[in-house]
Structure formats: structure tokens, C-alpha cells
């Protein structure tokens, strides 16, 4: 990808400016154009991977997601091509929008793009094309959505159709229905992606994005105060999910969308609902874009691959098609900001992971974030997010910006031969600690607490319900690429991190660390752990501070500093 020279005066940390974002968008748009069908209604990107929705739907996905990039870029030449494709698509090429079908997802991208570019695209279409397009999109207003972020796709379509004067009443109902639905999932700055506790990046690139954009585009100050206020609260946590090298946390599903993770950062600046200084917003966003562009996210043909760095099937789901990575288009939302906006003109400021060591409790998902400024690593201790359909990207005890879940079950408690972690129950999160309980197989319960300081972790697990003599093994970080992952026994475990259960609930404790420091201080000089009764531990940090933690099978966890 041909990018401008770095600007180290304005952007001392990434070198990236608005010109880099424009060049990246232009390059990605140019690369997909050869794969458009002759009528430009579908984009069939190369590769043998086909989603479970089929090739026709995948071709629509290619059109819709790259159109969204062209809309953020305000590229009138590209928009003319997409206008031709729209006319052909709604004339019978595109599949209908039906209940719980992938075209409902893509309809939202098309509607949002049309709403953002009305003077350049929609208003220049023949009336017949507009009528057919409105009719095709109109099916989204009544199509049944999956009970998750999909509920917001009819909202997005309805917002455009209402503004364009088509099906105003049906549009209003669709908007109200979808916005009402997500109320059930909102807790303290975060949404779960549907029922349960499915917390991940969908918060930023879907759950916050669509309501806030709708309110902003509709100039509805009441809704913008509501959803914008939630976004602002969310960004206080969200900014901490990026490593010093720009990497987002490797957790959750749809990771192949990559720098779509930057969308809520831009959205906060666009709407004025952000706690972040302008220079920090750009630093975090540009850092993520640069991280992926420098690590093989784009292949030799200029196309985004299905993967994380390069191609990687371990981050895909059944709905992932050849064009799925182009939801990364959402990352170009910042181009809606004018070139003289302070987010583009301010000098870059360091992100949270670069400024200082921090251990931060995130209450809604019951996460503990642990970051170290010496190496820029961010670690997420997961004691509340679960979606077993997408294991291992939800169910591990910890994730980071520099590691990925390993097939050998990193960051797990393996009881007998069973590494599963289901029915996660959050037991609280506080200053320097987080706790949860989960099930393993039939009748086995594991109560866990992590205490963290600097890069050091104390992990304690109380195993109950297992037959006496059942082996228990704990695992730590799957470190590679210059990282150092440590796991040492502290109580109930032998040198190979294995112990056995007794007649009563049994406690197993280990010290852990993930670091990129070449010569870190030995763990035993930073923390010591000793038993405190049958089900408790006393942790002493190197500065003399002591923390007591008590684990019980029925009542939860008590932590006293």
C-alpha cells in the first residue's frame, strides 16, 4: 500500500495523518474494483472461502461494505460506480431481505451510506431506481432480526427511509422497536450483544455506533444526549483496550474486522461525546490502522484478508465470507470530520497503555484490565463475558493485545481432562481484583479470583464437586514473538502446575506474568503468597501492601486490602 511519508511532528507516535487514512481508503477501494461484476451490483472477492449464506449473499456483502468505505471517503467517482451497482442490484440481482438473513445486515450498510451521501448518490438517481431501492430496503423494516446487534439494522434502514420520505410510519415503528430492544442489554456504559453476557467489540462498532449515528444524523438532541452519553461513558473504558503498539485486544468474535475497532473513537469526536483529548483519539485510531497494515492484513493484491494479521481461519465464524473483513470500513468514519477538525490537527498524545501502569476494574462485563507502560501490553482478565458458541474467544480466563487463544487451552483450569468453562457467574470486580465462578462438565464448580499489580498476577481457583483425587491443571499465557509468559505454582500445585482434589473444595494458586521486558524482576521478588486458612490466601506485594482473598463454593469471594 502506497502511503504518504510519516509526519513525526504532528504524529510523533504513529506518523499517520489524515492523508494516510485517505490513501488507505483509496487503495482499498481501488483494489476491490476489479472484482465487481459487469453490472457492479456484486463484488466477488477471490478465494475458496464461502460463508454459510452462499456466494450471492457474499457478493452483496462485498458491494455493501465497500460502499460504506466510499461513503465515508466521500469519493464521488467511486460513488458513481456504486450508483450503477445499486440500480442493477434492486432490479433483481440482489437477494431479498428476509427474516434473519444476511442481506438484512448489508441493507444497513447500504442505507447508512445512502444517508451519508444523499446529495452525491441518492438524489442523483432516477426516480424509478429510488422507488425500487426503497422497496428493496423496505423489507428490512419488518424482517425478523436475530436478537443481538441485528436489532439495530432495521433502525438504520428506517432512519434513511424516513428521511428520504419512504414508508415513514413503518420506518418509525422499526426505529422505535429496535431502540427499545437494546435497552434490555445496556449496563453501565456497555451492552451485551443480545441476551446473556456477550461482551466484546460489538459494543463499539455496532451497539453504540448505530444508535448514536442515527441520533446525530436525525439531529435528535434527546436521543443524542441519551446514546451519546452512553458512548462517552463507554469510551472511558474502551480507550484502555488498545496496546502501545496499536493492537486491539484479541478477544471476542468477528476479529477479522480489525480496525473497525476504531469506529467508536471517531464517533465520539464526530458527535462531541467523548472524554478523550483529540490527540489521543487520533493516536489510538491511527495506531490500530498502522498495526494491521504493517502486519499483513492486506495481501499483495491490496485486499483485506480473512484473518487477523494475514489469513487466519481461527478468527472466523460461519458467517464470514470473502468480503466480511470490509466491515473494517467502519474505521474510516473519521473521514467525516473535516480536515481542519482538531482531531486531525492536534498533536498526538499517548494512549492509556503508554502513560502509566494501570489495573482497571470494568464493572459491567466484570473485567479487570491490566496494562504496563514499559512494554505497552494490555491484558484482559475475563470474569464475566461468555458466549460458548465462539469459544475460545470468550471463555478463557485472560486475553491480551499480544497473544491469541491457543488450541492447547491457555489461561484455563483443566479439571480431569475437561478444559471447558461454561455458565460463568461474575462474583465482583474491584481495585486490583476480579472474580467469577464457572462450571466444568457435570457438577464441577470452579471459583476463581485474580489479583494483579504491574505485570504480575496471582490466580487462585477453588475446585468443588469433583471426585477426590481428580487431577487439576492450570495453564497460563500462550506467549510467542518475543514475549515472556510465566506461570509458577504457589499453593496446591506441583512444579508442572498440576494438583489433585481432596475430600472438600480444593484451592490451587499460581503466579503468572506476561511481559515483553527482556529482563524482568523475578516474580518471587515482586509478590509472595501464603495460605490463609483452608480457602484463603494472603498476598504480599513487594512494597509491603497486603491483600487477603477468601474463596467459597457457595458465597463467592471476599477480597480485603
XYZ file of C-alpha atoms in Angstrom:
561
model
C 0.000 0.000 0.000
C 1.440 3.350 -1.057
C 1.155 5.776 1.862
C 2.469 9.337 2.311
C 5.681 9.966 4.277
C 5.275 9.908 8.042
C 4.660 13.202 9.805
C 6.554 12.890 13.086
C 5.868 16.488 14.069
C 2.097 16.226 14.218
C 2.043 12.488 14.880
C 5.173 11.599 16.856
C 3.884 8.163 17.822
C 2.422 6.785 14.579
C 3.492 9.219 11.873
C -0.023 8.967 10.459
C -2.190 11.930 9.476
C -5.477 12.332 7.667
C -3.568 11.883 4.407
C -2.615 8.359 5.471
C -6.232 7.484 6.174
C -7.314 8.907 2.810
C -4.597 6.999 0.983
C -5.501 3.767 2.769
C -9.177 4.156 1.836
C -8.318 4.989 -1.777
C -6.026 1.982 -2.040
C -8.569 -0.425 -0.574
C -11.334 0.894 -2.850
C -9.150 0.618 -5.939
C -8.154 -2.939 -5.048
C -11.722 -4.270 -4.873
C -12.940 -2.653 -8.094
C -11.635 -5.398 -10.444
C -13.787 -7.924 -8.593
C -17.093 -6.192 -9.298
C -19.483 -7.932 -11.662
C -20.097 -6.241 -15.001
C -23.227 -4.540 -13.676
C -21.338 -3.593 -10.466
C -24.096 -4.967 -8.228
C -21.891 -7.628 -6.631
C -18.261 -7.841 -5.563
C -16.964 -11.398 -5.711
C -13.618 -11.277 -3.961
C -11.196 -14.133 -4.648
C -10.692 -17.212 -2.521
C -12.426 -20.505 -1.872
C -13.960 -19.494 1.443
C -17.746 -19.098 1.226
C -19.993 -18.086 4.103
C -22.974 -20.158 5.140
C -25.207 -17.616 3.360
C -23.813 -18.527 -0.052
C -21.981 -16.827 -2.887
C -24.771 -14.448 -3.920
C -25.085 -13.055 -0.422
C -21.304 -12.834 -0.173
C -21.269 -10.769 -3.366
C -23.843 -8.379 -1.903
C -21.694 -8.129 1.202
C -18.763 -7.094 -0.981
C -20.847 -4.319 -2.527
C -22.360 -3.037 0.726
C -19.274 -2.967 2.911
C -17.028 -1.314 0.346
C -19.792 1.190 -0.471
C -19.667 2.192 3.177
C -15.968 2.974 2.800
C -16.653 5.063 -0.307
C -19.345 6.941 1.621
C -17.009 7.816 4.486
C -14.380 8.823 1.933
C -16.940 10.956 0.012
C -15.363 9.663 -3.191
C -17.731 10.868 -5.904
C -16.057 8.856 -8.677
C -16.422 5.665 -6.688
C -19.970 6.589 -5.682
C -20.938 6.818 -9.357
C -19.852 3.214 -9.797
C -21.837 2.177 -6.749
C -24.862 4.046 -8.111
C -24.726 1.811 -11.189
C -24.489 -1.232 -8.957
C -27.425 -0.076 -6.856
C -29.618 0.294 -9.942
C -28.778 -3.229 -11.090
C -28.982 -4.731 -7.615
C -32.510 -3.557 -6.880
C -33.632 -4.537 -10.377
C -33.452 -8.189 -9.377
C -29.828 -9.105 -8.829
C -29.725 -8.843 -5.046
C -31.350 -11.464 -2.827
C -34.418 -10.356 -0.918
C -34.189 -9.238 2.674
C -35.826 -11.981 4.719
C -36.081 -12.982 8.365
C -32.669 -13.477 9.963
C -30.922 -13.414 6.593
C -27.541 -11.856 5.860
C -28.996 -9.312 3.382
C -30.558 -7.569 6.404
C -27.038 -6.841 7.670
C -25.880 -5.494 4.335
C -29.033 -3.404 3.907
C -27.949 -1.406 6.956
C -24.572 -0.575 5.393
C -26.243 0.431 2.143
C -28.852 2.571 3.917
C -26.231 4.276 6.083
C -24.074 5.004 3.037
C -27.072 6.435 1.158
C -27.989 8.598 4.131
C -24.464 9.965 4.435
C -24.168 10.754 0.717
C -27.661 11.793 -0.330
C -26.551 14.749 -2.490
C -23.803 12.738 -4.196
C -25.674 9.468 -4.749
C -29.352 9.107 -3.826
C -30.554 12.472 -5.081
C -28.950 11.858 -8.488
C -30.676 8.538 -9.111
C -33.628 8.181 -11.453
C -36.925 8.172 -9.623
C -37.616 4.603 -10.709
C -34.340 3.415 -9.231
C -35.088 5.220 -5.994
C -38.512 3.607 -5.780
C -37.102 0.131 -6.388
C -34.279 0.725 -3.900
C -36.730 1.928 -1.260
C -38.888 -1.135 -1.873
C -35.899 -3.477 -1.519
C -34.731 -1.751 1.657
C -38.293 -1.623 2.977
C -38.312 -5.348 3.642
C -35.736 -4.680 6.373
C -38.336 -2.761 8.376
C -40.347 -5.875 9.154
C -37.760 -8.659 8.748
C -37.115 -10.579 11.933
C -33.649 -9.893 13.306
C -31.509 -12.201 15.357
C -31.805 -10.999 18.991
C -28.464 -9.209 19.122
C -26.859 -6.261 17.344
C -29.006 -7.228 14.341
C -31.917 -5.437 16.030
C -30.195 -2.191 15.018
C -30.156 -2.907 11.283
C -33.876 -2.091 10.809
C -33.223 1.064 12.862
C -30.509 2.115 10.434
C -32.604 1.355 7.366
C -35.621 3.058 8.907
C -33.622 6.190 9.629
C -32.687 6.564 5.981
C -36.115 5.707 4.540
C -37.851 8.063 6.963
C -35.519 10.882 5.970
C -35.988 10.112 2.274
C -39.789 10.148 2.611
C -40.482 6.443 2.086
C -42.647 4.312 4.388
C -42.475 6.887 7.146
C -44.775 5.081 9.604
C -43.177 1.653 9.120
C -39.778 3.298 9.468
C -40.785 4.973 12.713
C -42.001 1.699 14.158
C -38.813 -0.108 13.137
C -36.681 2.571 14.764
C -38.648 2.538 18.000
C -38.755 -1.255 18.142
C -35.010 -1.679 17.674
C -34.011 1.050 20.105
C -36.374 -0.326 22.715
C -34.905 -3.784 22.275
C -31.344 -2.783 23.146
C -32.467 -1.239 26.443
C -32.624 -4.739 27.889
C -28.923 -5.188 27.175
C -27.433 -1.939 28.463
C -25.472 -1.830 31.718
C -23.122 0.948 32.765
C -21.525 2.019 29.509
C -21.644 -1.449 27.927
C -24.153 -3.527 26.004
C -24.172 -7.269 25.900
C -24.626 -8.415 22.309
C -28.020 -9.962 22.985
C -29.255 -11.906 25.988
C -26.659 -13.241 28.390
C -23.188 -11.787 28.900
C -21.673 -11.452 25.416
C -19.315 -8.519 25.883
C -16.811 -7.695 23.153
C -16.029 -5.196 20.386
C -19.601 -5.274 19.053
C -20.174 -2.635 21.730
C -18.156 -0.146 19.722
C -18.711 -0.995 16.082
C -22.426 -1.861 16.402
C -24.240 -1.399 19.711
C -23.070 2.202 20.237
C -22.385 3.060 16.589
C -25.841 2.717 15.053
C -27.956 4.480 17.713
C -25.516 7.382 18.033
C -25.165 7.832 14.268
C -28.943 7.684 13.856
C -29.482 10.330 16.533
C -26.744 12.533 15.070
C -27.999 12.279 11.504
C -31.607 12.845 12.615
C -30.476 15.884 14.673
C -32.439 14.419 17.553
C -30.839 16.043 20.593
C -32.819 13.953 23.060
C -31.617 10.697 21.560
C -28.120 12.062 21.085
C -27.925 13.020 24.741
C -29.043 9.514 25.701
C -26.913 7.429 23.356
C -24.074 9.923 23.148
C -23.844 9.972 26.933
C -23.599 6.195 26.937
C -20.887 6.325 24.274
C -18.888 8.852 26.261
C -19.014 6.632 29.334
C -18.052 3.619 27.240
C -15.036 5.345 25.704
C -13.518 5.868 29.149
C -13.166 2.086 29.308
C -12.747 1.432 25.598
C -9.614 3.558 25.185
C -7.860 1.120 27.516
C -8.363 -1.811 25.129
C -5.504 -0.774 22.803
C -1.865 -1.714 23.320
C 1.058 0.628 22.978
C 1.757 -0.825 19.532
C -1.807 -0.027 18.411
C -3.122 -3.577 18.730
C -6.703 -4.068 19.890
C -7.374 -6.833 22.398
C -7.619 -10.257 20.797
C -10.976 -11.257 22.315
C -14.499 -11.889 21.054
C -15.814 -12.751 17.622
C -15.512 -11.154 14.174
C -11.917 -10.174 14.819
C -11.341 -10.141 11.074
C -12.991 -6.700 11.058
C -9.687 -5.478 12.508
C -9.587 -1.657 12.619
C -13.363 -1.402 12.768
C -12.358 -1.195 16.433
C -11.550 2.486 15.798
C -15.132 3.437 14.844
C -16.337 4.435 18.344
C -13.233 6.574 18.858
C -14.075 8.609 15.755
C -17.769 8.608 16.628
C -17.120 10.282 19.954
C -15.177 13.053 18.239
C -17.748 13.407 15.455
C -20.623 13.937 17.866
C -18.733 15.715 20.631
C -19.451 12.857 23.026
C -16.001 11.758 24.094
C -13.832 12.041 27.210
C -10.678 11.699 25.094
C -8.439 14.573 24.008
C -8.302 14.983 20.194
C -4.670 13.926 20.006
C -5.362 10.739 21.948
C -8.314 9.850 19.749
C -6.193 10.053 16.610
C -3.265 8.279 18.221
C -5.392 5.287 19.209
C -7.175 5.109 15.849
C -4.070 5.610 13.709
C -2.185 3.158 15.883
C -4.715 0.428 15.133
C -4.714 1.125 11.388
C -0.919 1.123 11.276
C -0.719 -2.030 13.394
C -2.678 -4.044 10.849
C -1.265 -2.500 7.679
C 2.261 -3.317 8.856
C 1.394 -6.926 9.728
C -0.016 -8.405 6.557
C -3.699 -7.550 6.839
C -3.602 -6.502 3.176
C -2.380 -9.051 0.629
C -0.265 -8.438 -2.484
C -3.412 -7.566 -4.450
C -4.318 -4.868 -1.954
C -7.237 -6.856 -0.482
C -8.063 -7.334 3.177
C -7.637 -10.994 4.038
C -9.807 -13.231 6.162
C -7.783 -13.213 9.340
C -6.032 -11.012 11.884
C -2.555 -10.195 10.639
C -2.576 -12.264 7.472
C -5.007 -15.074 6.624
C -6.100 -16.892 9.787
C -9.129 -19.158 9.912
C -9.070 -19.355 13.710
C -10.710 -15.923 13.942
C -13.532 -16.709 11.501
C -17.138 -17.729 12.038
C -19.599 -19.466 9.738
C -20.967 -16.132 8.579
C -17.525 -14.950 7.458
C -17.343 -14.568 3.686
C -14.591 -13.217 1.392
C -15.776 -9.623 1.859
C -16.502 -9.832 5.580
C -13.242 -8.075 6.540
C -14.569 -4.942 4.838
C -16.632 -4.064 7.870
C -13.237 -2.566 8.665
C -14.718 0.237 6.528
C -16.299 1.499 9.732
C -12.822 2.510 10.813
C -12.874 5.259 8.163
C -15.702 7.042 9.967
C -13.160 9.673 10.982
C -13.041 10.952 7.403
C -16.463 12.514 8.028
C -14.593 15.001 10.214
C -13.334 17.991 8.191
C -9.613 18.282 7.598
C -9.369 21.248 9.953
C -11.051 19.440 12.849
C -8.887 19.333 15.961
C -8.770 15.547 15.875
C -6.787 15.863 12.643
C -4.758 18.928 13.591
C -3.839 18.236 17.226
C -0.506 16.709 18.113
C -0.770 13.038 19.016
C -0.961 12.221 22.709
C -0.122 8.857 24.268
C -2.867 6.319 24.897
C -3.622 4.898 28.349
C -1.353 1.872 27.916
C 1.599 4.157 27.186
C 1.144 6.643 30.017
C 1.386 4.551 33.168
C 0.862 1.094 34.621
C -2.791 0.570 35.442
C -5.126 -2.093 36.777
C -8.665 -1.015 35.948
C -11.949 -2.602 37.001
C -14.612 -2.638 34.270
C -17.815 -3.289 36.139
C -20.435 -4.206 33.519
C -18.575 -7.123 31.893
C -16.762 -7.908 35.178
C -13.358 -7.486 33.562
C -10.049 -6.443 35.021
C -7.748 -4.609 32.592
C -4.039 -4.737 33.376
C -1.634 -2.590 31.349
C 2.081 -1.851 31.636
C 3.706 1.195 30.082
C 7.178 -0.371 29.810
C 6.026 -2.765 27.075
C 2.598 -1.346 26.139
C 0.826 -4.657 26.781
C -2.825 -4.762 27.801
C -4.238 -7.861 29.446
C -7.919 -8.551 29.985
C -8.935 -10.832 32.860
C -12.305 -12.179 31.860
C -14.588 -12.912 34.792
C -17.924 -12.152 33.207
C -18.102 -12.437 29.404
C -19.303 -15.654 27.830
C -20.584 -16.938 24.526
C -19.799 -20.622 24.225
C -20.678 -20.621 20.522
C -17.442 -18.766 19.892
C -15.060 -20.456 22.286
C -12.127 -19.910 22.683
C -12.521 -16.174 22.091
C -14.898 -15.698 25.026
C -14.334 -18.437 27.577
C -10.667 -18.152 28.506
C -9.671 -16.530 31.789
C -7.477 -13.931 30.107
C -6.695 -12.265 26.780
C -4.196 -9.655 25.675
C -3.176 -7.321 22.872
C -0.167 -9.507 22.052
C -1.409 -13.108 22.378
C -4.192 -15.178 20.935
C -6.088 -18.190 22.309
C -4.133 -21.401 21.768
C -5.551 -24.827 20.835
C -3.853 -26.213 23.953
C -6.212 -24.198 26.193
C -4.120 -21.349 27.507
C -5.411 -19.407 30.521
C -7.640 -22.255 31.661
C -8.386 -24.539 34.602
C -8.480 -28.146 33.392
C -10.336 -30.487 35.746
C -9.692 -34.096 34.867
C -9.410 -33.834 31.095
C -12.088 -31.173 30.751
C -10.937 -27.614 29.896
C -14.455 -26.225 29.438
C -15.670 -23.040 31.115
C -19.423 -22.539 30.962
C -22.159 -20.847 32.999
C -19.821 -18.050 34.058
C -21.170 -16.151 37.062
C -19.477 -12.830 37.868
C -18.632 -12.508 41.553
C -17.349 -8.967 41.511
C -14.513 -6.738 40.388
C -12.665 -4.128 42.402
C -9.376 -2.373 42.933
C -6.819 -4.803 41.585
C -9.022 -7.904 41.515
C -11.813 -9.745 39.692
C -13.644 -12.967 40.498
C -16.112 -15.413 38.973
C -17.482 -18.918 39.192
C -17.927 -21.308 36.289
C -18.928 -24.884 35.596
C -16.752 -27.667 34.253
C -18.647 -30.628 32.871
C -21.300 -32.152 35.137
C -21.389 -30.867 38.703
C -17.888 -29.373 38.992
C -17.639 -25.725 40.005
C -14.571 -23.525 39.911
C -14.469 -20.267 41.862
C -11.648 -18.035 40.626
C -10.043 -14.771 41.668
C -7.187 -12.870 40.047
C -5.202 -10.178 41.834
C -2.987 -8.008 39.646
C -0.309 -5.379 40.070
C 2.105 -4.141 37.428
C 2.557 -7.125 35.128
C 2.181 -9.659 37.947
C -0.911 -11.799 38.558
C -1.947 -14.054 41.412
C -4.509 -16.578 40.194
C -6.463 -18.645 42.736
C -9.024 -21.343 41.912
C -11.266 -23.255 44.326
C -12.472 -26.508 42.738
C -15.628 -28.066 44.203
C -17.821 -31.006 43.207
C -15.036 -33.118 41.711
C -14.304 -36.618 42.972
C -11.361 -36.782 45.387
C -8.133 -37.462 43.529
C -9.238 -35.710 40.339
C -6.237 -34.064 38.663
C -6.413 -30.289 38.199
C -4.047 -28.422 35.887
C -3.822 -24.679 35.371
C -2.393 -23.026 32.277
C -1.096 -19.546 31.595
C -0.257 -17.289 28.674
C 0.486 -18.679 25.203
C 3.412 -16.321 24.692
C 5.401 -16.060 21.478
C 7.133 -13.487 19.256
C 9.491 -12.124 21.884
C 7.012 -12.260 24.768
C 7.701 -13.945 28.077
C 4.884 -15.928 29.687
C 5.424 -17.240 33.198
C 3.340 -19.492 35.431
C 4.637 -20.729 38.779
C 2.936 -22.808 41.475
C 2.132 -21.052 44.737
C -0.269 -23.407 46.568
C -1.863 -26.790 45.818
C 0.164 -27.281 42.636
C 3.407 -29.114 41.916
C 6.163 -27.962 39.582
C 4.251 -28.906 36.441
C 1.220 -26.824 37.565
C -0.857 -29.897 38.442
C -2.613 -30.823 41.693
C -5.386 -33.157 42.840
C -8.673 -32.522 44.576
C -9.333 -33.613 48.133
C -12.428 -34.523 50.130
C -13.518 -30.898 50.374
C -13.247 -27.967 47.951
C -9.587 -27.662 46.995
C -7.570 -24.493 46.435
C -4.975 -24.100 43.689
C -2.889 -20.932 43.366
C -0.339 -19.819 40.768
C 1.708 -16.735 39.994
C 1.547 -15.553 36.389
C 3.077 -12.883 34.214
C 3.017 -11.821 30.573
C 5.693 -9.313 29.679
C 7.785 -8.053 26.798
C 10.529 -6.808 29.101
C 13.764 -8.625 28.240
C 14.987 -8.953 31.859
C 12.055 -8.570 34.243
C 12.475 -8.665 38.000
C 11.993 -12.248 39.245
C 8.426 -12.967 40.319
C 9.360 -14.030 43.834
C 10.861 -10.585 44.420
C 7.593 -8.884 43.441
C 4.980 -10.931 45.273
C 4.600 -13.690 47.838
C 1.575 -15.840 48.601
C 0.805 -17.992 51.600
C -2.315 -19.879 52.683
C -4.757 -18.063 54.948
C -6.966 -20.805 56.291
C -8.337 -23.641 54.183
C -9.845 -21.483 51.474
C -7.966 -18.201 51.562
C -4.656 -16.624 50.611
C -2.580 -13.723 51.881
C -0.815 -11.842 49.094
C 2.085 -9.544 49.954
C 3.347 -7.211 47.206
C 6.936 -6.004 47.124
C 6.031 -2.605 48.569
C 4.618 -4.262 51.678
C 0.957 -3.943 50.750
C -1.098 -6.985 51.780
C -4.323 -8.330 50.291
C -6.408 -11.171 51.659
C -8.697 -13.176 49.397
C -11.134 -15.819 50.562
C -12.904 -18.154 48.139
C -16.011 -20.180 48.942
C -18.049 -22.576 46.864
C -21.381 -21.082 47.788
C -20.977 -17.483 48.918
C -18.451 -16.122 46.446
C -15.188 -14.283 47.039
C -14.062 -11.802 49.647
C -11.086 -9.525 48.972
C -9.704 -7.270 51.724
C -6.811 -4.895 51.082
